CSV table of C-alpha atoms and ligand atoms in Angstrom, one decimal:
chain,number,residue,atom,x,y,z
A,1112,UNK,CA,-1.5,-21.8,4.0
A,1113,UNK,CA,0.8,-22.9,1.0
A,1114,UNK,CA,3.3,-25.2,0.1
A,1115,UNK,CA,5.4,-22.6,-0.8
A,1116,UNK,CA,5.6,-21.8,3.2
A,1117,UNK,CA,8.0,-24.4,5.1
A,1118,UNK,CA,6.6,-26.0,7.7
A,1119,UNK,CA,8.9,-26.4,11.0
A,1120,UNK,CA,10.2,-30.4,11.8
A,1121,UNK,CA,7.3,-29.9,15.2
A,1122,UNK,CA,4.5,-29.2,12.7
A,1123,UNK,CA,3.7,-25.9,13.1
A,1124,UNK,CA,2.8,-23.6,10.6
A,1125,UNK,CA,5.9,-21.3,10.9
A,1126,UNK,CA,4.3,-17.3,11.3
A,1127,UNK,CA,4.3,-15.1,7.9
A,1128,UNK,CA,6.2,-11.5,8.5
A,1129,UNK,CA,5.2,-8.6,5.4
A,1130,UNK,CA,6.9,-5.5,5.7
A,1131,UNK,CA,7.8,-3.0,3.1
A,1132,UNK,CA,9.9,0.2,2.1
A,1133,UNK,CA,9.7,2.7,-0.2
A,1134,UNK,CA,12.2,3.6,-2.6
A,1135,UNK,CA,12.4,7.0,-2.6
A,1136,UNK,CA,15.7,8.6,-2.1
A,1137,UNK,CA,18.5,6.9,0.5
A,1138,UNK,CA,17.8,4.9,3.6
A,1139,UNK,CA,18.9,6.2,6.8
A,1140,UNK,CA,20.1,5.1,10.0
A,1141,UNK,CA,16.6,5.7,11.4
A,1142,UNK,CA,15.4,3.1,8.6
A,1143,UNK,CA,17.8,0.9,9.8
A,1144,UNK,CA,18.2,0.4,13.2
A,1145,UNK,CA,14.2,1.0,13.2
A,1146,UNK,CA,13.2,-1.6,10.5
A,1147,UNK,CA,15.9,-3.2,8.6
A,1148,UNK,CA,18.4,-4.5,11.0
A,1149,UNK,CA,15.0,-6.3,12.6
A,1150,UNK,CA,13.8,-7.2,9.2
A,1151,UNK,CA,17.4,-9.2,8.8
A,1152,UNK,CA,16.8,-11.0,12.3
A,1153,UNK,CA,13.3,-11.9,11.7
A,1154,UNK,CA,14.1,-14.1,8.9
A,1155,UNK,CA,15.5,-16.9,11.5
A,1156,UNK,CA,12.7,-17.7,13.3
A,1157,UNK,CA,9.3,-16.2,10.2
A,1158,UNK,CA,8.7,-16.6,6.6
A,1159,UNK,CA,9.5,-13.0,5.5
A,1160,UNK,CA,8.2,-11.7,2.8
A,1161,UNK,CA,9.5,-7.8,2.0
A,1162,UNK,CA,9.0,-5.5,-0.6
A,1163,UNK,CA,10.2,-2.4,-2.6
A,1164,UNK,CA,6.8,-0.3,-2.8
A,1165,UNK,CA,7.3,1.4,-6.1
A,1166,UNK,CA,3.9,1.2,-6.3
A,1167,UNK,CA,3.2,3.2,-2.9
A,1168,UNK,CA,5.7,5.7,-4.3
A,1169,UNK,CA,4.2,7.1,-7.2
A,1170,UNK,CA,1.7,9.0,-5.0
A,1171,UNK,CA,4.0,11.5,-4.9
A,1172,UNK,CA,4.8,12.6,-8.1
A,1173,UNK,CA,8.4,11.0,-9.0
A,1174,UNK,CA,10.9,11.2,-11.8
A,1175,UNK,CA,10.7,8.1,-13.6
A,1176,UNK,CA,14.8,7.9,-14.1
A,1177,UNK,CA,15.4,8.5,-10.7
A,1178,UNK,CA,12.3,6.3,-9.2
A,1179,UNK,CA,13.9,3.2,-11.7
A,1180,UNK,CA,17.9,4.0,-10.2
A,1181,UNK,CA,16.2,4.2,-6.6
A,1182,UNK,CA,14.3,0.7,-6.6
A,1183,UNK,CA,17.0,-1.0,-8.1
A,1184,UNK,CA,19.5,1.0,-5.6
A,1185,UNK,CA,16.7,0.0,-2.4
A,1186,UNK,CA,16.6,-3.6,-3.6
A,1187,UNK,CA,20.3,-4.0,-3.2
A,1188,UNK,CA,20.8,-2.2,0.2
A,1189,UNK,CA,18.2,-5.1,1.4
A,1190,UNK,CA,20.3,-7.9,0.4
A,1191,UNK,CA,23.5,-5.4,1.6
A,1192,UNK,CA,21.9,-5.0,5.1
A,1193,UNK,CA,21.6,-9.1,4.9
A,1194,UNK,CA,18.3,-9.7,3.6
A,1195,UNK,CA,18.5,-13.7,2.6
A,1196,UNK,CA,16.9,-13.7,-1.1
A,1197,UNK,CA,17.0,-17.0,-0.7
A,1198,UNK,CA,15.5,-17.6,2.6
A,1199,UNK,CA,12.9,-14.6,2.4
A,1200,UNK,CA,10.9,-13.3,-0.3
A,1201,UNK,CA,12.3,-10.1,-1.6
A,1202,UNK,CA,10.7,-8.6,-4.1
A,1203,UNK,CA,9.7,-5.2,-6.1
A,1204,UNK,CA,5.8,-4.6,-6.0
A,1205,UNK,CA,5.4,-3.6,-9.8
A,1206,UNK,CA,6.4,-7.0,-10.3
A,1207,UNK,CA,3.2,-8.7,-9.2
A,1208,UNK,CA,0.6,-7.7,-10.6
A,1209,UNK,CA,-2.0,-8.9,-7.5
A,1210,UNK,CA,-1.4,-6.1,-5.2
A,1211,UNK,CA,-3.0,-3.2,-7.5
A,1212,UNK,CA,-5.5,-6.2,-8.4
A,1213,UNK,CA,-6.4,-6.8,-4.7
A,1214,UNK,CA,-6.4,-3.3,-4.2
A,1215,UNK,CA,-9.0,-2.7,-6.0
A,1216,UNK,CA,-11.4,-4.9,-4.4
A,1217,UNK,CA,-10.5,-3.9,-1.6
A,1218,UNK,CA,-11.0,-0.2,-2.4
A,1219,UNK,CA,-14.9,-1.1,-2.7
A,1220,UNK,CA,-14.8,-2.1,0.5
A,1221,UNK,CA,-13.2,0.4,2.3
A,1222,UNK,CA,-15.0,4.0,3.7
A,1223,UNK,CA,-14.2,6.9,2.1
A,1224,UNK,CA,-15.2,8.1,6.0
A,1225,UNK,CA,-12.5,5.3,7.1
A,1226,UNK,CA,-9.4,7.0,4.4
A,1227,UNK,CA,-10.7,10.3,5.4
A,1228,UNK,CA,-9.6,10.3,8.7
A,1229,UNK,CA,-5.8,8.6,7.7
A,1230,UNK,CA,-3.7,10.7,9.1
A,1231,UNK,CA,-0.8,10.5,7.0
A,1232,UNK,CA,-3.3,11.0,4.1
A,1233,UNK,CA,-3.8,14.6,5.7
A,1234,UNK,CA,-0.1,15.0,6.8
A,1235,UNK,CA,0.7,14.6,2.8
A,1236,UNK,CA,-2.1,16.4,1.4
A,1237,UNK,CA,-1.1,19.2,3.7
A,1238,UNK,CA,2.3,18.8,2.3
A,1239,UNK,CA,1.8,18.1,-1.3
A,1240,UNK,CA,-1.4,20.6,-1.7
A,1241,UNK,CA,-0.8,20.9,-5.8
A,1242,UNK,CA,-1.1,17.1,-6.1
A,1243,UNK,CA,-4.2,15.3,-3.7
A,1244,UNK,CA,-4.7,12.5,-6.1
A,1245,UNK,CA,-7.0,9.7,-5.7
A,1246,UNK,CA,-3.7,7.0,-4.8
A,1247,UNK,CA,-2.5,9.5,-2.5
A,1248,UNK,CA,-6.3,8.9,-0.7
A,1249,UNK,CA,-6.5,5.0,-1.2
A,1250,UNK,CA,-2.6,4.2,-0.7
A,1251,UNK,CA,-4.1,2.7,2.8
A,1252,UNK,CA,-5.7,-0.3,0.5
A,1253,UNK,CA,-2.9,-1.0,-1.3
A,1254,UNK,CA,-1.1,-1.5,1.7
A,1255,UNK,CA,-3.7,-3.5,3.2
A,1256,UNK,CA,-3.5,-5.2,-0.3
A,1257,UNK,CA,0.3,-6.3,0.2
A,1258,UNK,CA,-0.1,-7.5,3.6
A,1259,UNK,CA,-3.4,-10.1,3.0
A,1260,UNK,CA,-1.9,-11.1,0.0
A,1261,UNK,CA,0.4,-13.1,1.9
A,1262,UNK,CA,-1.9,-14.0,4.8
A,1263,UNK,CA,0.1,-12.3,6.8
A,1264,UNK,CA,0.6,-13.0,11.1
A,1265,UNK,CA,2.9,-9.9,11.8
A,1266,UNK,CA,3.5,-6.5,10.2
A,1267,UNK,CA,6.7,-4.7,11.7
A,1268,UNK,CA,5.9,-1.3,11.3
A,1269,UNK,CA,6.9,2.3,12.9
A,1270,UNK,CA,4.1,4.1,14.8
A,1271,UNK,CA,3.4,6.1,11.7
A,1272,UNK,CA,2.2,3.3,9.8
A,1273,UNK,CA,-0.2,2.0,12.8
A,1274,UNK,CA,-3.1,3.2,11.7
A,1275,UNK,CA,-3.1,1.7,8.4
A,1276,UNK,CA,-2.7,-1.4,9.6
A,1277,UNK,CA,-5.8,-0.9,12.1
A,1278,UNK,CA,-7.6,-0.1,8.9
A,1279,UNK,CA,-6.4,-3.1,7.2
A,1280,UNK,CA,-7.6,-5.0,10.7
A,1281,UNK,CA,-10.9,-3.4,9.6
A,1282,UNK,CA,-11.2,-4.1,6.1
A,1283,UNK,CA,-10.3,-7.7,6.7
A,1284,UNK,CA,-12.7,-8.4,9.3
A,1285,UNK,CA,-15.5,-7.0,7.0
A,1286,UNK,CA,-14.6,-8.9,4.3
A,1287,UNK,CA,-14.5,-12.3,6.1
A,1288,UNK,CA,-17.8,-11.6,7.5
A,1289,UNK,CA,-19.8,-10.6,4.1
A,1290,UNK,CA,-17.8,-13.5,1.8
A,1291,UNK,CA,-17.1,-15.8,4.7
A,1292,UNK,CA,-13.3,-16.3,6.1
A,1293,UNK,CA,-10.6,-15.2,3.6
A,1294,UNK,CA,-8.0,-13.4,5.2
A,1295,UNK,CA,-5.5,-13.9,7.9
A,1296,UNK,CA,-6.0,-11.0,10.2
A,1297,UNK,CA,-2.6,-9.7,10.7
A,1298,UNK,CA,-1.1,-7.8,14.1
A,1299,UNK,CA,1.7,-5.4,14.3
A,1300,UNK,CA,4.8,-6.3,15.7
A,1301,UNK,CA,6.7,-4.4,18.1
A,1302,UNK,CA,10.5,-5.2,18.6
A,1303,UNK,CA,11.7,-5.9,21.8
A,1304,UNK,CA,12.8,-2.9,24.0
A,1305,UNK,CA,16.6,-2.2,23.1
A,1306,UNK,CA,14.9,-1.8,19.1
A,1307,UNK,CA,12.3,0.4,20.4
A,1308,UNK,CA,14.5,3.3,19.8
A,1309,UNK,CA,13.2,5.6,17.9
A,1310,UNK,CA,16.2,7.0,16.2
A,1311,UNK,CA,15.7,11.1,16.1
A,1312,UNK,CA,16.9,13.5,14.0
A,1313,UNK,CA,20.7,14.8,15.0
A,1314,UNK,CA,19.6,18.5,14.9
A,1315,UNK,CA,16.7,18.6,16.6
A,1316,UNK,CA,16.5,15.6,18.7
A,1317,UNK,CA,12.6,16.1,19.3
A,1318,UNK,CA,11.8,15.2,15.6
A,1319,UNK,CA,12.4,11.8,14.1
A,1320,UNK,CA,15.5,11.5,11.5
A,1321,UNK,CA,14.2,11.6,8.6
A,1322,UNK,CA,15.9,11.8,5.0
A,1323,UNK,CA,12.7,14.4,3.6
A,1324,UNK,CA,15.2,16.6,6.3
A,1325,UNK,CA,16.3,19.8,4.3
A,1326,UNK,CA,19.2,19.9,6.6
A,1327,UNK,CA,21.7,16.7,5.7
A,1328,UNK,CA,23.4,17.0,8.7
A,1329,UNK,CA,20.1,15.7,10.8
A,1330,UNK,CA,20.3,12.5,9.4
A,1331,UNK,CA,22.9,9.9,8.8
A,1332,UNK,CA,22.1,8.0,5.0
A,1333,UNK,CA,23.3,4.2,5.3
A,1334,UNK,CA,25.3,5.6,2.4
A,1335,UNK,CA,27.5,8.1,4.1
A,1336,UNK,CA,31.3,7.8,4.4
A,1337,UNK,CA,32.8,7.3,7.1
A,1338,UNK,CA,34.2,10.7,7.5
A,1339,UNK,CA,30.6,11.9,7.1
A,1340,UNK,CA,29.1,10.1,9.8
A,1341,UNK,CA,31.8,10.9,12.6
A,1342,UNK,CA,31.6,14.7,11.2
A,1343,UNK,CA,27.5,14.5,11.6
A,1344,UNK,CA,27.9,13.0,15.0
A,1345,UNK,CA,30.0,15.6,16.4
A,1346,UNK,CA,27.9,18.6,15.6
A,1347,UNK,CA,24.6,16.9,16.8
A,1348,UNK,CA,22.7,18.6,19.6
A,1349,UNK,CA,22.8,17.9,22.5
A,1350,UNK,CA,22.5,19.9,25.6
A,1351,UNK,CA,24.6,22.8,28.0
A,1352,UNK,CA,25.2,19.2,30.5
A,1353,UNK,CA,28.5,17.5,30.2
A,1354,UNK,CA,27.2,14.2,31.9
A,1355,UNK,CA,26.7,11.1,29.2
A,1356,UNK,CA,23.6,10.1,31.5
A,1357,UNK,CA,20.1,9.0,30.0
A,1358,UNK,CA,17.5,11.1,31.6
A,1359,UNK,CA,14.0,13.1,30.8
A,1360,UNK,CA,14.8,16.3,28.9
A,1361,UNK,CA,18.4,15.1,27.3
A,1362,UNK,CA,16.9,14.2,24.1
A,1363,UNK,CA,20.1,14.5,22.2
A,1364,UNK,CA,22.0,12.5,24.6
A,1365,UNK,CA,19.1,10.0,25.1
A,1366,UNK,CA,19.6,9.6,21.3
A,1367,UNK,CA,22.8,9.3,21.0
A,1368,UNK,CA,23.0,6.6,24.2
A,1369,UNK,CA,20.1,4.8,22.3
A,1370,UNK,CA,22.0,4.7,19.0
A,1371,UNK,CA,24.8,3.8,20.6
A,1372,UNK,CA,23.8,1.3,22.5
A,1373,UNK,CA,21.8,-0.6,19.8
A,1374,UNK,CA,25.3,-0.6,17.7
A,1375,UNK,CA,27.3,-1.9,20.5
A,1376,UNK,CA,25.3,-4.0,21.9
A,1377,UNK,CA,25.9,-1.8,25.5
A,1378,UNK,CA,23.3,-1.2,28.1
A,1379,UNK,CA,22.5,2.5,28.8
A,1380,UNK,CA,24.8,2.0,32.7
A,1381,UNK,CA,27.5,0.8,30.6
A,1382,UNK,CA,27.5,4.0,28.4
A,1383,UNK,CA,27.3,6.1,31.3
A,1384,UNK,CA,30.3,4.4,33.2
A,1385,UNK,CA,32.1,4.3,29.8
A,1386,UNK,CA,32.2,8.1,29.4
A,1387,UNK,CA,32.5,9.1,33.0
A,1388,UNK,CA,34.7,11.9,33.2
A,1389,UNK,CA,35.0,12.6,29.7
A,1390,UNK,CA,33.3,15.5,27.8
A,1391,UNK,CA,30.1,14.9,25.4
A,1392,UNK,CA,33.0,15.6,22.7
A,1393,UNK,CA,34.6,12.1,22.7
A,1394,UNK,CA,31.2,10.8,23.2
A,1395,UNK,CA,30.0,12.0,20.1
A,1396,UNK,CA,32.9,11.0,18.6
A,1397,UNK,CA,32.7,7.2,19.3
A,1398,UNK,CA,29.3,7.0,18.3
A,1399,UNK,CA,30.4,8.0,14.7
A,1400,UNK,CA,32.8,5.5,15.1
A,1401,UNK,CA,31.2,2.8,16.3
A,1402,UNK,CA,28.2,3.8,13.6
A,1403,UNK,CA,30.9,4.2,10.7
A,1404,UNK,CA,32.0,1.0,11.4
A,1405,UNK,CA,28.3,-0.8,11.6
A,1406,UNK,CA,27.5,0.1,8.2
A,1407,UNK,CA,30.8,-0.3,6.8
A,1408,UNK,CA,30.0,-4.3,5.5
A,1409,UNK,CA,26.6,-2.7,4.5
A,1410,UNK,CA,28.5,-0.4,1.9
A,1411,UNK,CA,31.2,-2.9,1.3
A,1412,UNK,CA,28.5,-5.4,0.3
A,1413,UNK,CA,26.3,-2.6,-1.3
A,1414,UNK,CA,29.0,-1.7,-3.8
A,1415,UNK,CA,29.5,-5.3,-4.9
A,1416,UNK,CA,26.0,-6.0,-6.0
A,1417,UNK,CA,25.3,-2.1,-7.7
A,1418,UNK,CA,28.6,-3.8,-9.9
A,1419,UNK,CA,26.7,-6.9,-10.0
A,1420,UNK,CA,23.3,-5.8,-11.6
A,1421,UNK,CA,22.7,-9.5,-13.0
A,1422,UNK,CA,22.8,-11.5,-10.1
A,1423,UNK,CA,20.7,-8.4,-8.6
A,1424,UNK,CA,18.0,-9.3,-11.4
A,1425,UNK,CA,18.4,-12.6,-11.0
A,1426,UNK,CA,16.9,-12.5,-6.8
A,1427,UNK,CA,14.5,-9.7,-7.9
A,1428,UNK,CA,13.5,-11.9,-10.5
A,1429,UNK,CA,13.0,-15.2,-8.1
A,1430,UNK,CA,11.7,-12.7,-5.6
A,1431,UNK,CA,8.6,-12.0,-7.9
A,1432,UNK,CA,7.7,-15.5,-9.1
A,1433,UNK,CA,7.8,-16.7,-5.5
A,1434,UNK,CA,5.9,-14.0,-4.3
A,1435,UNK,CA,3.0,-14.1,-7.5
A,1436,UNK,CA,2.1,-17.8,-7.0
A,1437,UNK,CA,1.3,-17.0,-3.0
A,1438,UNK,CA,-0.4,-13.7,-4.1
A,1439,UNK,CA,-1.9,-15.1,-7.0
A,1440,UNK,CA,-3.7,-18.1,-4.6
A,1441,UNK,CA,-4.9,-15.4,-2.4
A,1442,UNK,CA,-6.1,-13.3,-5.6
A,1443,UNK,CA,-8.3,-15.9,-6.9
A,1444,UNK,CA,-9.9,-16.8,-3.7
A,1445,UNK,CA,-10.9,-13.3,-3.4
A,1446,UNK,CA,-12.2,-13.1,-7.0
A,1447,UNK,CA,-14.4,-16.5,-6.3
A,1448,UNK,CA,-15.9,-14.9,-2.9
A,1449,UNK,CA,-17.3,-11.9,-4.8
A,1450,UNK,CA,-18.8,-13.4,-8.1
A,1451,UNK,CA,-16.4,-13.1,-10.7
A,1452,UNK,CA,-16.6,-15.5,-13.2
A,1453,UNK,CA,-14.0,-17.6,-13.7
B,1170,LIG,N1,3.5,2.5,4.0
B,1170,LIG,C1,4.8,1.9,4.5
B,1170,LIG,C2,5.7,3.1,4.8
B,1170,LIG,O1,5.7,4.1,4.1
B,1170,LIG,C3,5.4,1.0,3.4
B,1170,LIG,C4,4.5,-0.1,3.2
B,1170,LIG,C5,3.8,-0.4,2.0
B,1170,LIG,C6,4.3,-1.2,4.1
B,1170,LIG,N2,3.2,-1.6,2.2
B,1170,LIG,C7,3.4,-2.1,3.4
B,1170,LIG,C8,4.7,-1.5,5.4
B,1170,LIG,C9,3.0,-3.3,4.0
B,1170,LIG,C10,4.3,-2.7,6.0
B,1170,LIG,C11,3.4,-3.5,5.3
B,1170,LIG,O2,6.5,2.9,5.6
């Protein structure tokens, strides 16, 4: 694609990995067992390129102070959870100016039929009723934007964002048929099975965590201290069982188990035999532990580089050059195709 992407000693084009996150309010543990810790083991084996949407955030309405603190504070929990600025592209998305560019184009090629039936686009305009603004309805381009930019092979993404990437499936495909083969059509990449876990919130174990929660204690932030965590852990639901057994219908304990056992490294039989004879109590109790003391480097690492805000603009600034001369390739091909002048 570019010579900005290494090629491996066999010859082979090594596979490009996009992914993004918004920077709106803390991460949780949900964000990263789900996507970060992934994001951080992907960069081993793909050319990652990842991104602070500030962009994708603005369509819900922000407050600028707090939008600037929280991309700055996102950026550095990347690098904290061990995102290699060096070895991956890490960047913020105001910085490059090609994504809202691309977007565009891409806007007048994309249904308002196809947005319509988005359904995170009704979700939020069910949610945010006093603000239904045009990005709100074409946030699915800007997306599909980011990703194509980078001729992207693999998009990690949670279930919620699958449809968007089908439509960005879609939009590519039409494009490369009416201007002739532009874009790499990208697929979504599912972790192996022990990631699969969906982490779910710790009050009601049927929902996913999520940090929009209005109760704090249903979701752990990657930010929490250590007393916080264990103190979340043991007043999670769980169920009127005492058994530490993963089974249909123990959603809190299937939860726990599944957080556990992506911290420890510990199969679900190993849990079980672990806690035999002992009460969901100490169970509880060692998954804030063993959680605590997972994110613990994470904060360590996080504090250092909030105290260290030029070396922090220094990667973010890297981050954006490397990531504007791929975009900007991409950009210019797509401006040809459609009969701008040059
Ligand atoms: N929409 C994604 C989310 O809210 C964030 C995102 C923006 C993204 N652009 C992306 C994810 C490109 C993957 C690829 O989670």
């Amino acid at each position: 694609m570019s010579e900005t992407v290494a090629v491996p000693q066999n010859g082979e084009r090594k596979k490009v990995i996009f992914s993004g996150i918004q920077p709106t309010g803390t991460f949780t543990l949900g964000n990263y067992i789900g996507a970060l810790k992934n994001w951080v083991k992907l960069q081993d084996d793909y050319n990652c390129v990842y991104s602070v949407v500030n962009l994708h955030a603005i369509t819900v309405r922000q407050d600028p102070a707090q939008l600037k603190k929280n991309t700055l504070s996102a950026y550095a929990l990347l690098l904290a959870c061990g995102i290699d600025p060096e070895k991956s592209i890490v960047f913020i998305q105001s910085h490059v100016p090609a994504h809202a560019e691309l977007a565009w184009v891409l806007d007048c090629h994309t249904q308002f039929g196809e947005l319509s039936r988005m359904t995170q686009f009704k979700d939020k305009s069910a949610r945010y009723a006093d603000n239904i603004n045009a990005g709100l309805f074409t946030y699915p381009s800007l997306m599909a934007a980011d990703i194509l930019l980078y001729q992207a092979d693999l998009v990690p993404v949670g279930a919620d964002q699958k449809q968007h990437l089908e439509l960005t499936r879609d939009v590519a495909n039409r494009f490369n048929n009416l201007y002739g083969n532009t874009f790499r059509i990208p697929e979504p990449y599912i972790p192996k099975a022990e990631q699969g876990a969906r982490i779910m919130s710790l009050q009601d174990p049927t929902k996913k965590m999520s940090k929009s929660d209005p109760n704090p204690k249903a979701f752990i932030s990657i930010l929490d201290k250590p007393e916080t965590i264990v103190k979340k852990f043991r007043s999670a639901v769980t169920d009127s069982e005492t058994e530490v057994c993963y089974r249909e219908g123990k959603d809190g304990i299937n939860n726990l188990m599944g957080i556990y056992s992506v911290v420890t490294g510990k199969s679900m039989d190993e849990i079980t035999r672990e806690f035999a004879g002992k009460g969901y109590g100490d169970f509880k109790t060692a998954v804030g532990e063993a959680v605590a003391e997972e994110l613990r480097p994470i904060q360590e690492r996080y504090e250092q580089l909030m105290n260290q805000k030029d070396y922090l603009e220094q990667c973010y600034r890297l981050g954006a050059e490397k990531a504007r001369s791929i975009s900007a390739r991409t950009l210019q091909k797509v401006y040809k195709k459609v009969g701008f002048l040059p």
